[in-house]
């Protein structure tokens, strides 16, 4: 009997696999149900489990399964523009036979996808399809959207689900634009083969003239629906003149093509014969090559009607323009270039730009996703609040400069001796792969990434060195004499890097698997000149064990299956490049504890910063979705690198970016999104009540007037903010971040003296409550239509003059300004003027007891607009607002903002809004 069968880890893996099958159709999975099914699995496998599982092994099985089935995934944030869109899916959806989507869902379930994740995938794919147009709608229509995910988080699964739904709904032609390289296009085609087509485009049986079934094609019970593909998963299987003979008709057509000029030109000629056919184009990695980087302006600063965009951008737009009925959806994990896209408008030759004017969706990642924040951690931040520790998987590398310096040319010959850090990384890969084998994962793919140079000639020399090193290591492990210390060296490394592990995997288990493991490992160069490619598909039954050495081809889109070890030293010049090079992000079920990342301290610092920038961007998207904003109102900011070592994206893609310095100084931060949890509401109520009772004697002119506490120390304010809980969709108001900012500025002599005002509604007949020992009336606000079961939002908490309630009457009069509105001059209170008149030592905290009511029925089209009535009471809660004074000593955070953000913050419209 082989080692793979008798190890304790294999025994536990057998039970876990059977329990997953037993739980496959359960709608609600509890800890108790998991325990019951584990007992049943052990009874079923009794003859093979000799001796029976020990108590620690049973505990390990239960813990693993509880972790697997604790997966949670949030809702996506959606910005939409409904103009020229006819809602259709809700009315027609019940009559659509969703057999392709249900077949794909069944396939993913068999691959171990969690039921909750499948449910959310179904909801999101349905939501995206509904934002497209009904393929049966006549006339001309054009929908353009963008889906923002995270690196290696499952974007391919998302658009594969969308493709299945789109075909079910009647789309006859779907084109997937898959990166710039053959490897990525081929890998994407394989995913489409498995997830949509159901047959292997690489293997056609000449005798039967029928392709071999794969993926969803092996799932029975959903009927046969043939889908044509003029492209294949072969490296040279891109769209060609010979493949153009396939036309959409009775059977739909799905193709996967590179974003390459020759291929797209060929595709454009083919598409011109299909003008009346509805088309869905999915642009994977939509920020790469698709964005126009040429200036659209003439010498006078006006849009040049004769300009030509970059080749790929122009061809994609012309392909879209070839169809009367068209939809375009860009997918990306790094939307920085798309944020700063130049708004070009309509062009006779190229049609509209690729700006996602119809919708933008931010995809949530499941909580088992391992992204930058989990790997590298996130620092405390004045805008985002408390950080978090990373997983401790990164290992700083400092000994590589004599082997391959940061600056070198293609003639560089690496030093003959590998740096000690690379020796250690290679051996960590061997140990991790052996450990996975001991855990029963020997037939899974296991990969190592080495990315130290972009130059192909140098990559080839590195590959030769690594191949020699690994051959020597294998020979020593397999044939080593008794006095060869290799296994002892590996044991010491195992004990220092990986022991102890939660599952109790021992050195003896790993040692037994070393010979087989080192014999399986292959070394490949992955670049445009190499004949090698990562053929995971051909090794799907035994698992490919590979060390992949390369540059650009490994840095975007291409998935390294089972990536456990990374040795990455190449500097990145931009945020998007840095994140895309992080192929180690993603899902690591059953082996996350074995993963290691060897990289430079500077790159670790850069990842920590980019993590902050990305997290802040996502919070802005969530907030805009809460406010039901459209993509045209997509005014976003991205913080810049304080060390000035990276740009946000390629300078050519940032034509519309404008620098901006922001701080909490002279800002208003108001809570506009509220959690519906009664426990959160009660906790926040108790914190506010305690603050007011500690604040001293208040001022009050009359019953039910506002109540004012003056000269409150900063410490109870900080205590309140540190304990106060609110939705993260309040991206500009993070209580923990504000508490940190206050403490920092107190050390600088500012924000030591606070005014606290409890806002009271004095209208007769309204409900009241007692807070801090005083009775006040609830403030009424109408919330927006519910978009989440957990939270609700309003547009504004404050009435602008509230920011002047702590000022003298003379100061308040000085804040009344005449501003130019849309219909001429108007007189309004200026909150910004109030903040400038408040001393740097004095902060203002406004507290609003709130009744949030639903907006009632909205006017139907053609009906005269009226103020929506206040109808059903949804929530009674408390809202906070903090107004910070101007403070020249406050440290700013540097941002780059897009054109819409700049106009919102500094344009004429914003001036009116800020003083309204």
JSON list of C-alpha atoms in Angstrom, two decimals, residues 51 138 164 211 280 302 321 443 446 496 514 591 622 630 644 818 855 885:
[
{"chain": "A", "resi": 51, "resn": "UNK", "atom": "CA", "xyz": [-8.10, 1.93, 12.79]},
{"chain": "A", "resi": 138, "resn": "UNK", "atom": "CA", "xyz": [-35.91, 45.42, -31.56]},
{"chain": "A", "resi": 164, "resn": "UNK", "atom": "CA", "xyz": [-24.60, 30.85, -19.59]},
{"chain": "A", "resi": 211, "resn": "UNK", "atom": "CA", "xyz": [-15.67, 16.72, -29.51]},
{"chain": "A", "resi": 280, "resn": "UNK", "atom": "CA", "xyz": [-22.46, 40.58, -25.92]},
{"chain": "A", "resi": 302, "resn": "UNK", "atom": "CA", "xyz": [-10.89, 71.03, -27.55]},
{"chain": "A", "resi": 321, "resn": "UNK", "atom": "CA", "xyz": [-20.27, 49.75, -33.84]},
{"chain": "A", "resi": 443, "resn": "UNK", "atom": "CA", "xyz": [-3.22, 14.86, -7.50]},
{"chain": "A", "resi": 446, "resn": "UNK", "atom": "CA", "xyz": [1.17, 22.76, -7.12]},
{"chain": "A", "resi": 496, "resn": "UNK", "atom": "CA", "xyz": [11.34, 26.51, 11.44]},
{"chain": "A", "resi": 514, "resn": "UNK", "atom": "CA", "xyz": [9.89, 13.83, -0.53]},
{"chain": "A", "resi": 591, "resn": "UNK", "atom": "CA", "xyz": [-2.97, 24.62, 2.02]},
{"chain": "A", "resi": 622, "resn": "UNK", "atom": "CA", "xyz": [-20.26, 51.13, -1.95]},
{"chain": "A", "resi": 630, "resn": "UNK", "atom": "CA", "xyz": [-25.05, 56.67, -11.88]},
{"chain": "A", "resi": 644, "resn": "UNK", "atom": "CA", "xyz": [6.47, 58.66, -4.84]},
{"chain": "A", "resi": 818, "resn": "UNK", "atom": "CA", "xyz": [-24.47, 84.98, -1.92]},
{"chain": "A", "resi": 855, "resn": "UNK", "atom": "CA", "xyz": [-40.30, 57.16, 0.81]},
{"chain": "A", "resi": 885, "resn": "UNK", "atom": "CA", "xyz": [-12.20, 73.18, 12.05]}
]
